[in-house]
XYZ file of C-alpha atoms in Angstrom:
643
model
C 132.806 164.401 96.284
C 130.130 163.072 94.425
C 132.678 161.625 91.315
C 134.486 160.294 94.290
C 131.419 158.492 95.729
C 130.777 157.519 92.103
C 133.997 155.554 91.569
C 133.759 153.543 95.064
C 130.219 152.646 93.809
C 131.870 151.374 90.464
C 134.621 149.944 92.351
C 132.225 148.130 94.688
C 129.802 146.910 91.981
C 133.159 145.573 89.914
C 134.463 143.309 93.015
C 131.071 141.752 93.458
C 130.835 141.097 89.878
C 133.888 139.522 89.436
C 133.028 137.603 93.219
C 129.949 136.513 92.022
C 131.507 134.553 88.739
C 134.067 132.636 91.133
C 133.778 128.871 91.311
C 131.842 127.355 94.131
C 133.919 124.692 95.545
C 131.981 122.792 97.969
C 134.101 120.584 100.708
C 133.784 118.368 103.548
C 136.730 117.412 106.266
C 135.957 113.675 107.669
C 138.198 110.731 109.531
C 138.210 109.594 112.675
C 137.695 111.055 116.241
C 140.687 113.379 117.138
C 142.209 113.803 113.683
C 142.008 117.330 113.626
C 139.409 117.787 111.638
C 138.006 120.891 113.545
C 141.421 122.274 114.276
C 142.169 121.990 110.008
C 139.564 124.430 108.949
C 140.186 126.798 111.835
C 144.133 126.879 110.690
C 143.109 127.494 106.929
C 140.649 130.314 108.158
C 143.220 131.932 110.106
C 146.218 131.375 107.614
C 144.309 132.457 104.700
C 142.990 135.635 106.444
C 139.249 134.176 106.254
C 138.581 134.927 109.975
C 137.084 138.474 111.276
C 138.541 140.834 113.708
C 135.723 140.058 116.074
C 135.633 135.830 115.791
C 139.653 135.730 116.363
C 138.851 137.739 119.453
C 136.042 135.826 120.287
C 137.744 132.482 120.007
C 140.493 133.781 121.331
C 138.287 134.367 124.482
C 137.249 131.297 124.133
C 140.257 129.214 124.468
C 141.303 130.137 128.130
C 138.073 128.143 129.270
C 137.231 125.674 126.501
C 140.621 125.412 124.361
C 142.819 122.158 124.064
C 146.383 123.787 123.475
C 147.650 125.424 125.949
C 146.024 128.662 126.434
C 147.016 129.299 122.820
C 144.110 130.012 120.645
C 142.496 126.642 119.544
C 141.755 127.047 115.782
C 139.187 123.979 116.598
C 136.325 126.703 118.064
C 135.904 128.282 114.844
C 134.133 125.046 114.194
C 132.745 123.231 117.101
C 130.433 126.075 117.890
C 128.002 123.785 120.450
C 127.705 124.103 123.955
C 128.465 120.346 124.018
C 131.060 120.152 121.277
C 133.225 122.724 123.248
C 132.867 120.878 126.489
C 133.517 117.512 125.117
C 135.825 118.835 122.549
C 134.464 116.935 120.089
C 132.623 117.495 117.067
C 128.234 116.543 117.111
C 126.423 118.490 114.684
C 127.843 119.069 110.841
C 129.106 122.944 111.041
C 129.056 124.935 107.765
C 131.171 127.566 107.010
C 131.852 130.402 104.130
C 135.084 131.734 103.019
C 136.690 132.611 99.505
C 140.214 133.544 98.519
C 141.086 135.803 95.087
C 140.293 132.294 92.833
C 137.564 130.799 94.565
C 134.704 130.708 96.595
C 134.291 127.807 99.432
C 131.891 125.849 101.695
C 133.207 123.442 103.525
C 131.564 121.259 105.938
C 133.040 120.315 109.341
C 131.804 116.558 110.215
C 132.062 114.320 113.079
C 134.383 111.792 113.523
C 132.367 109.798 116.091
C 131.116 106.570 114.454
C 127.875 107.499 116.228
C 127.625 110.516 114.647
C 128.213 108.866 110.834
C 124.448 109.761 110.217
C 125.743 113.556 110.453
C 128.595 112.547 108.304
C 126.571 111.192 105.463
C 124.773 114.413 105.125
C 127.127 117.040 105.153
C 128.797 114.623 102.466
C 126.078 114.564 100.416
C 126.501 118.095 98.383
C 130.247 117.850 98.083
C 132.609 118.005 95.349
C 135.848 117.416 97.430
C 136.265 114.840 100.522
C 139.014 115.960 102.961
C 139.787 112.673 105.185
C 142.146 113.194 107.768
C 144.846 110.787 109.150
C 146.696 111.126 112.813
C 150.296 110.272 111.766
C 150.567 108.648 115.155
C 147.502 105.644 114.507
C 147.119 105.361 110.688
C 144.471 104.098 109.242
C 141.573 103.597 111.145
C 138.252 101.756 110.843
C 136.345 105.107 111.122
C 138.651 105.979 108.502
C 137.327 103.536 106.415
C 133.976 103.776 107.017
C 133.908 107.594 106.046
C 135.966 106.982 102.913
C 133.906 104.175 101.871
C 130.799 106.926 102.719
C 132.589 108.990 100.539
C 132.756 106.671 97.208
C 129.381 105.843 98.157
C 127.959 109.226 97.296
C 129.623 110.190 94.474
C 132.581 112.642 95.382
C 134.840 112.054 92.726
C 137.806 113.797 94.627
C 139.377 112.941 97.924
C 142.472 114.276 99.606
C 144.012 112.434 102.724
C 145.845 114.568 104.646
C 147.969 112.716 106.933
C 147.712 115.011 109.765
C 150.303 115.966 113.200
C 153.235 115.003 111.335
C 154.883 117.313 113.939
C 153.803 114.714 116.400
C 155.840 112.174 114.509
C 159.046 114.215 113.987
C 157.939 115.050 110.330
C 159.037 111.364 109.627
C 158.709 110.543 105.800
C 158.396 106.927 106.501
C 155.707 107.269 108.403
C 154.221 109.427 105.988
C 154.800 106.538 102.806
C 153.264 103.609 104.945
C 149.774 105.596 105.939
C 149.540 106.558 102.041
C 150.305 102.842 100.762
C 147.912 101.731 103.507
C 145.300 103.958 102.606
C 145.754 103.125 98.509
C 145.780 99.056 99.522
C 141.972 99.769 100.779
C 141.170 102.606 98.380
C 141.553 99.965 95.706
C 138.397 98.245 96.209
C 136.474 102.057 96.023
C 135.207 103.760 92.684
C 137.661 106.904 93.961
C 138.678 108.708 90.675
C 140.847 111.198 91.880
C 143.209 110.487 95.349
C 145.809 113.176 96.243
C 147.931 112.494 99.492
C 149.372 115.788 101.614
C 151.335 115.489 104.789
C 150.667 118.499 107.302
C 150.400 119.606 110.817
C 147.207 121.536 111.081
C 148.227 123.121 114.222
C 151.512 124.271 113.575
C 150.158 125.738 109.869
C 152.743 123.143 108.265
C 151.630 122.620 104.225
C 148.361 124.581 104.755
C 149.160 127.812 102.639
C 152.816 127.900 102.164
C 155.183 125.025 102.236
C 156.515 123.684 105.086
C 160.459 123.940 105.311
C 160.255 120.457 108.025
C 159.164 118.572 105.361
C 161.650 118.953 102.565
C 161.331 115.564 101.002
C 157.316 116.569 100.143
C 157.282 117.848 96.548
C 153.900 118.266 96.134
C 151.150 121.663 96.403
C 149.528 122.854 100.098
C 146.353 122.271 100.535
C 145.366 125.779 99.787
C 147.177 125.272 96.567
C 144.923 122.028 95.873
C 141.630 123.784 96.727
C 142.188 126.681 95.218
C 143.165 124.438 91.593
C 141.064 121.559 91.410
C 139.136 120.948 88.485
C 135.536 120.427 89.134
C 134.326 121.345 85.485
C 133.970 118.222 84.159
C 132.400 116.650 87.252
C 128.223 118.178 86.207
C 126.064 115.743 84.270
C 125.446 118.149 81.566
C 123.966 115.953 78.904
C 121.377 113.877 80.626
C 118.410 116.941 81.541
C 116.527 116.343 84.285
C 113.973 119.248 86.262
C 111.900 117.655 89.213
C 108.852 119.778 89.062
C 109.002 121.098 92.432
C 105.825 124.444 92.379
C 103.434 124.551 89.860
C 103.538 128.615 89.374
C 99.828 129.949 88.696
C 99.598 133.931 90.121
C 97.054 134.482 87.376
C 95.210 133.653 84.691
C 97.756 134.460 81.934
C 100.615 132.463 83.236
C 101.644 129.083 84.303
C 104.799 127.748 85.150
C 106.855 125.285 86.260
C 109.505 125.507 89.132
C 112.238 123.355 90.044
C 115.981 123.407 90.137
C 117.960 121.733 87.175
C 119.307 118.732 88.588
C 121.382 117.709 85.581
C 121.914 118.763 81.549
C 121.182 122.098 80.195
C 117.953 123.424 78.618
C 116.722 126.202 75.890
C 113.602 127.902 74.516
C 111.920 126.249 71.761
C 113.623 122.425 72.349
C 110.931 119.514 72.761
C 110.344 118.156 76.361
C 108.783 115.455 77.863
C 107.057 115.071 81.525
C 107.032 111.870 83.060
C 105.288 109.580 84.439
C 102.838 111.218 81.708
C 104.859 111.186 78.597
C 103.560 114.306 77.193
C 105.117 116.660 75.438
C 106.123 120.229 74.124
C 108.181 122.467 74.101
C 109.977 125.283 76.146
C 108.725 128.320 75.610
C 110.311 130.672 78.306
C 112.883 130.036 80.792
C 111.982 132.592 83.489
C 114.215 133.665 86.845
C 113.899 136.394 89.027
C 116.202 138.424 87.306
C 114.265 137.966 84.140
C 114.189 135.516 81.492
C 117.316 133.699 80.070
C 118.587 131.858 76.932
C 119.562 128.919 78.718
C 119.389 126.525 82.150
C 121.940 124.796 83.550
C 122.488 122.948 86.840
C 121.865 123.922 89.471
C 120.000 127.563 88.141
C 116.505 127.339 89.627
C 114.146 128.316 87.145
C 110.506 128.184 86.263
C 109.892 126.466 82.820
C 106.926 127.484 80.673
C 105.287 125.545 77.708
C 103.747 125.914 74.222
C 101.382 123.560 75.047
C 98.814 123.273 77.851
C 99.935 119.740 79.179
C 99.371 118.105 82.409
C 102.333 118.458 85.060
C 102.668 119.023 88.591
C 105.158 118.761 91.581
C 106.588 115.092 91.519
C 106.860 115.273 87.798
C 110.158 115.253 86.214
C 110.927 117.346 82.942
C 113.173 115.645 80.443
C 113.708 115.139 76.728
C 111.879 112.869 74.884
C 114.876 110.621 73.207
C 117.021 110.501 76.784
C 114.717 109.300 79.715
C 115.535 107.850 82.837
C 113.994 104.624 83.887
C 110.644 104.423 85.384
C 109.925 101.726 88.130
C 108.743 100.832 91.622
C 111.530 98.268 91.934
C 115.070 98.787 91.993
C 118.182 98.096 94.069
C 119.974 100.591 96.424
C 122.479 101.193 98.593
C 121.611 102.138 102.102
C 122.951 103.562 104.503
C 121.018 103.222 107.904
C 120.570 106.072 110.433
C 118.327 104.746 113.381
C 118.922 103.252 116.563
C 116.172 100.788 115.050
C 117.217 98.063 112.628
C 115.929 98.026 109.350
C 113.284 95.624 109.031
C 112.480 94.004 105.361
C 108.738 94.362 104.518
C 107.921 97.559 106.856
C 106.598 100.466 105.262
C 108.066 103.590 105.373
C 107.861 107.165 103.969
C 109.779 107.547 100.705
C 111.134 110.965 99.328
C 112.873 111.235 96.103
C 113.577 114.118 94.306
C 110.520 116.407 94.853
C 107.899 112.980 95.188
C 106.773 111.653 97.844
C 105.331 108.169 98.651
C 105.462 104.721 100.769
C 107.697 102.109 100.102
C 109.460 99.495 101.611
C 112.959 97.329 101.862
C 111.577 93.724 100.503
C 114.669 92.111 100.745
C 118.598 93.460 102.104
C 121.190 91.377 99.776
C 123.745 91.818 101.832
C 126.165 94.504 104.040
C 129.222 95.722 103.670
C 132.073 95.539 105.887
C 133.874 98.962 106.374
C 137.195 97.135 107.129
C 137.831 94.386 104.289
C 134.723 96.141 101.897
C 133.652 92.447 102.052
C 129.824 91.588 101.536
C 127.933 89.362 103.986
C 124.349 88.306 104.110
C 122.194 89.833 106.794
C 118.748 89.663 107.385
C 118.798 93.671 108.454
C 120.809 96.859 108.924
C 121.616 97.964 112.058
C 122.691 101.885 113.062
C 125.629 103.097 110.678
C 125.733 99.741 108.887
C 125.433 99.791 104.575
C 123.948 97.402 102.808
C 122.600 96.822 99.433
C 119.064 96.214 99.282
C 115.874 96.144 97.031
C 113.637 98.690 97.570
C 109.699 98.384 96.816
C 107.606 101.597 96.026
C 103.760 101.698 95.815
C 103.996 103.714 92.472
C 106.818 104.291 89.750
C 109.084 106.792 89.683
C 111.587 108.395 87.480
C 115.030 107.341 88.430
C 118.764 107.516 87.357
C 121.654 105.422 88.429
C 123.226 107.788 91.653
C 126.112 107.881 90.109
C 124.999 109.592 86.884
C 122.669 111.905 88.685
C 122.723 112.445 92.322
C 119.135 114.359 92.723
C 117.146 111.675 90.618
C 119.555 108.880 91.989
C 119.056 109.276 95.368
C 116.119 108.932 98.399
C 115.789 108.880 102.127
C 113.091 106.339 104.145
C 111.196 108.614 106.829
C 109.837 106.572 109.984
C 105.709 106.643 109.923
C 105.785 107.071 113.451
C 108.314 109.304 114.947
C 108.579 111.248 110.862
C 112.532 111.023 111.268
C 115.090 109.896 108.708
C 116.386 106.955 109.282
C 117.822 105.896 105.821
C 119.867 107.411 102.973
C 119.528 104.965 99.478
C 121.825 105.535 96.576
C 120.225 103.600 93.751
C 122.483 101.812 91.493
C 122.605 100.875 88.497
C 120.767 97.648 88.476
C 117.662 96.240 87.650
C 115.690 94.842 90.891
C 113.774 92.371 88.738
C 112.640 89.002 89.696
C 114.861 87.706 86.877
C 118.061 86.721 88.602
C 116.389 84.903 91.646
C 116.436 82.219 88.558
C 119.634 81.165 89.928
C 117.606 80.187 93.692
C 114.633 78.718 92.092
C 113.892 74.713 92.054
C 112.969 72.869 89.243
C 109.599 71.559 88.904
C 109.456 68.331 91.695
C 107.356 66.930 88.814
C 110.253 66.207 87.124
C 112.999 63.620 87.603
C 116.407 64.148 86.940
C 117.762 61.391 85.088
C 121.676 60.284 85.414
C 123.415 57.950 82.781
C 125.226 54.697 82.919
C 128.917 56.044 82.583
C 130.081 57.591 85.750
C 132.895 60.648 86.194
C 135.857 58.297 87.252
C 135.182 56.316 83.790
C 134.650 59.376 81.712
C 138.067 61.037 83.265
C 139.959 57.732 82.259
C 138.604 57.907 78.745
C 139.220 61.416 78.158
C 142.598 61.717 80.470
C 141.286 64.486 82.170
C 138.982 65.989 84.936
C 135.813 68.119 84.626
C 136.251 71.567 85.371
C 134.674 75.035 84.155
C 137.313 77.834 83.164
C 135.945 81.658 83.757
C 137.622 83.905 81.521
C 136.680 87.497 82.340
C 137.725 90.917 81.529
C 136.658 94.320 80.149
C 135.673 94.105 76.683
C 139.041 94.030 74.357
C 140.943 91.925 77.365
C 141.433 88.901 74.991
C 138.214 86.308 76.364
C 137.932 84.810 73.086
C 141.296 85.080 71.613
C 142.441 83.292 74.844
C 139.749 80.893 74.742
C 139.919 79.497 71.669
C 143.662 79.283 71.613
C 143.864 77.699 74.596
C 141.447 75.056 73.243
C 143.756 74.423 70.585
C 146.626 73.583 72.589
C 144.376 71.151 74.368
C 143.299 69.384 71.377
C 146.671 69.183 70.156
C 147.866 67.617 73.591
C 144.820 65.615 72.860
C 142.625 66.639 75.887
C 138.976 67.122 74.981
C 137.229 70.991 75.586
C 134.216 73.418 74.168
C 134.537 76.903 74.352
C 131.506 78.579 75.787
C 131.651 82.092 74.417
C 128.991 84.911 75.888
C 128.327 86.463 72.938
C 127.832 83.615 70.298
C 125.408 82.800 73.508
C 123.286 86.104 72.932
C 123.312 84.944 68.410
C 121.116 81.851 70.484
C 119.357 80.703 73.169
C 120.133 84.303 74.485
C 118.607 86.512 71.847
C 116.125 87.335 74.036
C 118.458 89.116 76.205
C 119.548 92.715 76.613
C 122.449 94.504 78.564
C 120.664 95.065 81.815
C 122.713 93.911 85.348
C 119.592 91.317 85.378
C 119.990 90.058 81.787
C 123.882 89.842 81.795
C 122.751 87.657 85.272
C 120.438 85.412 83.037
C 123.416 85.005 80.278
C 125.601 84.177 83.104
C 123.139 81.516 84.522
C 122.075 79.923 81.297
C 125.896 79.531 80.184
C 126.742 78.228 83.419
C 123.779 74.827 83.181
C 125.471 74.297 79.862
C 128.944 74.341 81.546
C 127.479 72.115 84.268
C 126.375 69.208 81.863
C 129.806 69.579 79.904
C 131.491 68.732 82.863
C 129.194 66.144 83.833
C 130.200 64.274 79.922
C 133.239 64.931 81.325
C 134.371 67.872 78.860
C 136.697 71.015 79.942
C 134.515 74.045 79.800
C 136.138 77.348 78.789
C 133.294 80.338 79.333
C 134.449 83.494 77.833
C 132.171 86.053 79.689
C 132.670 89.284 80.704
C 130.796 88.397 83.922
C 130.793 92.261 85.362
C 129.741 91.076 89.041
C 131.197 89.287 91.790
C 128.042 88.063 93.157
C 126.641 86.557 89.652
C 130.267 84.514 89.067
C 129.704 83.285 92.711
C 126.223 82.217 92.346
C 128.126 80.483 89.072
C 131.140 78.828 90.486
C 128.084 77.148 93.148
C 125.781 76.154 90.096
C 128.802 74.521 88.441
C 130.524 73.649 91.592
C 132.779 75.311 93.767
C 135.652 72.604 93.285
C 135.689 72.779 89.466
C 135.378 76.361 88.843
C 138.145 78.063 88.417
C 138.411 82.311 87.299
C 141.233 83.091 85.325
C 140.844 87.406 85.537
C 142.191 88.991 81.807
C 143.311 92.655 83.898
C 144.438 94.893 80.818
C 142.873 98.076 81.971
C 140.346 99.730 79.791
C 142.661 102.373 78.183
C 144.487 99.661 76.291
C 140.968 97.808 75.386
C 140.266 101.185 73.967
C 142.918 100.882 71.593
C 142.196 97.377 70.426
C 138.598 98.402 69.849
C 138.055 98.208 65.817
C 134.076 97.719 65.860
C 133.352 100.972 67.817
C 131.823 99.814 70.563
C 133.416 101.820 73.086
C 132.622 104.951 70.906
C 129.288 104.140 71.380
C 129.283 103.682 75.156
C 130.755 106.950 75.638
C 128.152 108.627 73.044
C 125.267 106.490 75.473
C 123.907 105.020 72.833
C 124.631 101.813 74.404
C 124.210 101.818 78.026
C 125.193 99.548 80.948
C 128.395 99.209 79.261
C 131.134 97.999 82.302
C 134.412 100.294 82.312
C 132.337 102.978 81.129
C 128.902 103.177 82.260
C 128.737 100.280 84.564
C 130.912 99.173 87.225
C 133.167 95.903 86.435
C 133.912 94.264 89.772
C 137.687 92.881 90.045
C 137.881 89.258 91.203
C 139.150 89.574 94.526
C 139.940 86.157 94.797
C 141.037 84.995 91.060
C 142.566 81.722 90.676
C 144.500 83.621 87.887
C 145.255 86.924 86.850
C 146.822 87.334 83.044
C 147.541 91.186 82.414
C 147.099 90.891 78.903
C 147.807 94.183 78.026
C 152.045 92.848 78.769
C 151.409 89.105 77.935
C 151.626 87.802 74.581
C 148.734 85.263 73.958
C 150.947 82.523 73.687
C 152.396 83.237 77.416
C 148.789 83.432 78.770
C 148.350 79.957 77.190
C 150.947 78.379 78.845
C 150.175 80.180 82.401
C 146.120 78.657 82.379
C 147.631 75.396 81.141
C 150.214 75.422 84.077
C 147.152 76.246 86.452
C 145.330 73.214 85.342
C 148.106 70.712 85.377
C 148.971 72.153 89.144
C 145.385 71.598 90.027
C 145.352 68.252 88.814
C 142.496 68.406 85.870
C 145.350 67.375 83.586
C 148.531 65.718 83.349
């Protein structure tokens, strides 16, 4: 009896062992109200065997009073476990729930679809690796739709999955099917989404949930189960950049003091150099202790108490990271918010700031603009209202240690905390741009001492001289597009057609009155800025500007086209994507990028913003340079600034 008892005791301690080393998927299901979001996850529990004896009777209890199918069991109940969710048969409150199958364990977080209720939304989003966003078959693409999927690419989750849901409710139609996914990938293109997968179902009926569904036949692709179960989230951990936000400071007695936290990003060992900012001092690891005794190494997201060689200042706020890779330090820089109170945000109020394990007061000096969920369009506003996002700059009464959100989502992010009522009512994502004073260089006057002079030759004699009319030609593109090449070649073919034009070139712009300049979002602003007053005089000599910049941002070539003015500025977008200007890289520079060594570096660390509205788009990567001659030269004889 006893060897008996001895073997289930092996037995058990085996299957929690090998439970315990399964992959944590975390998940969350959003879209619009009555997508079946709710009924979804109750299906998968049930069809996967996830759901106890006691909850299937329970819900199936349930259902005669509070159930939405018939007097069927509603799968919806395993989720919407409120008092009011049940009666309303909606979904409030974010639900969490636990389940695992033989490859992986899950939490996955049931949100509400009510654009009331995005606030809810936003968190339960915040921790997870997958999105879910559901689609009824029957209405497509919604703009709650939109507004969670832009949510989504807001905070990071680097996977989504739109499941185009009650297919049985459209005859399993495959056309209807196609248009909701190409309507859904027409807006998805103006999102950072890295990963998009596209799965027709019918969460009620259990079609394409665990085993294929024989109605849809023309679907060639993996059930959802399949997908969750499969998904590679290994690469998706920041595991070079080490950050610990000292959260305890650990003294239970005189011999001992450490420092608690939970790895936010990178890994750590005993006996490497550290650094603890704002302070800058440093030494080095000399235990990495747990509660089940010390280890050899810390890795997100192990919580851990650090110890030091050295007796060095540090306490909770701090942030532990190596000496030669810091994040910035500042008590300006830009955000994205996204605002949670029935009040509006109003610039220049103070409010409690958390980031990270820190604390302090801070305030919105300035919202650039908001973003419309429909057309992802930007528009100035003087506030944020409930659910609304906006970019804005954010003022803090001290510095703190911050990374871009989207290389670190602990150090990157922050909530704003009402002084009065101590609620959140804002969620910031900071990006990855300088909020310095620089680029309000582009709004600032001239001295009113100073007269601006004009010469004796005006435009209409200058354009008869030269047989041509002023006008400043944008070439941008990720580095390796073909700026200069194209540039320069086109200015040959205007000289030999004897038309008279300078090429403006970014980077022979940084060998001079740009020296002074770095890579920041600011400085590349400045560049911009100072290229474009030269561009502005050419034309006013009458001279054919071509500016080869790379001109990352669509609000800097804006504020551009209205320095030079907008009806002689004209973008011509170079679109070879930044695999093939990988290739054509000699110098190395994309090497380095990857390596970090240089940062801010658009198509790799740094976001280049497509023109949405180019005047021009040359895919260079299939265009010889020759043909991309001939297509700007077109452009400017059908716009009239030659013959």
């Amino acid at each position: 009896m006893s060897h008996k008892s001895d073997l289930i005791a092996t037995d058990i301690h085996a299957y929690l062992a090998q439970h315990e080393k399964k992959e944590l998927l975390r998940f969350i299901t959003c879209g619009s109200v009555d997508d079946g979001k709710s009924t979804l996850l109750g299906k998968l529990l049930m069809e996967s065997k996830a759901a106890y004896e006691d909850q299937l009777a329970a819900i199936e209890k349930d259902s005669a009073t509070h159930g939405t199918v018939g007097g069927e069991i509603d799968p919806a109940l395993f989720m919407d476990g409120l008092k009011e969710e049940r009666e309303q048969g909606i979904t409030i409150d974010v639900a969490y729930r636990y389940f695992s199958t033989a490859k992986r364990k899950f939490i996955v977080a049931d949100t509400p679809g009510h654009e009331q209720y995005t606030r809810n939304m936003a968190t339960g989003a915040s921790t997870a690796d997958l999105a879910i966003i559901l689609i009824d078959a029957r209405h497509g693409v919604l703009t709650q739709t939109k507004r969670h999927s832009f949510i989504t690419s807001l905070l990071g989750i680097r996977h989504i999955l739109v499941a185009i849901n009650k297919m049985d409710l459209v005859d399993y139609s495959q056309e209807v099917y196609e248009k909701i996914k190409q309507d859904y990938i027409d807006f998805a293109a103006k999102m950072s989404a890295d990963d998009v997968h596209f799965l027709p179902l019918s969460a009620l009926k259990g079609d394409n949930l665990v085993e294929k569904s024989e109605k849809m036949p023309w679907y060639e692709g993996a059930t959802l189960m399949h997908m969750l179960e499969n998904l590679y989230i290994g690469s998706d951990r920041n595991l070079q950049d080490f950050r610990f936000p000292v959260q305890l400071v650990n003294r239970p007695d005189l011999n001992f003091r450490g420092f608690c936290g939970t790895v936010a990003s990178g890994t750590i060992r005993p006996g490497e150099e550290v650094m603890v900012l704002p302070s800058k001092k440093t030494s080095k690891v000399k235990r990495i202790v747990t509660m089940d005794g010390d280890v050899e190494e810390a890795f997100p997201p192990m919580s851990v108490t650090l110890t030091f060689e050295d007796e060095i200042d540090c306490s909770r706020g701090d942030i532990i990271v190596r000496p030669g890779n810091r994040p910035k330090v500042d008590s300006q820089f830009d955000a994205m918010v996204v605002w949670m109170s029935e009040e509006p945000l109003v610039p220049g109020k103070q409010y409690f700031v958390k980031h990270a394990t820190k604390s302090m007061t801070g305030s919105i000096s300035r919202v650039r603009y908001n973003v419309d969920v429909n057309t992802l369009h930007r528009a100035d506003s003087p506030a944020l209202k409930l659910n609304e996002i906006g970019r804005c700059s954010v003022k803090l009464n001290q510095p703190v240690c911050y990374d871009a959100y989207a290389k670190n989502k602990t150090t990157g992010a922050f909530i704003l905390i009402d002084y009065m009522t101590n609620r959140t009512v804002g969620a910031g994502m900071i990006i990855d741009r300088d909020s310095s004073d620089q680029d309000e260089l582009w709004d600032v006057e001239g001295d009113e001492t100073l007269q601006s002079s004009k010469g004796n030759v005006s435009a209409e004699e200058r354009a008869a001289r030269f047989g041509q009319k002023p006008a400043t030609l944008l070439l941008t593109g990720l580095t390796g597009a073909g700026k200069t090449t194209i540039a320069y070649a086109l200015e040959r073919r205007l000289f030999d057609e004897g038309k008279t034009s300078i090429v403006l070139d970014g980077q022979n712009l940084r060998r001079g009155i740009s020296k002074d300049l770095g890579y920041t979002a600011e400085q590349r602003s400045e560049n911009l800025r100072r290229g474009s007053e030269i561009a502005r005089m050419l034309n006013d000599s009458g001279v054919l500007c071509i500016a080869a910049f790379l001109a990352p941002n669509a609000e800097v070539r804006q504020k551009a086209a209205d320095a030079i003015g907008a009806d002689q500025f004209l973008t011509v977008y170079l679109s070879a994507p930044v695999e093939v200007c990988r290739k054509r890289d000699d110098s190395g520079i994309y090497e380095k990028a990857d390596s970090g060594e240089i940062t801010n570096f658009p198509g790799v660390s740094y976001d280049y913003e497509v023109p949405e509205n180019a005047d021009l788009v040359l895919p260079t990567h299939e265009l010889g340079i020759d043909e991309c001659v001939d297509k700007i030269y077109e452009l400017l004889q059908q716009r009239g600034i030659i013959d």
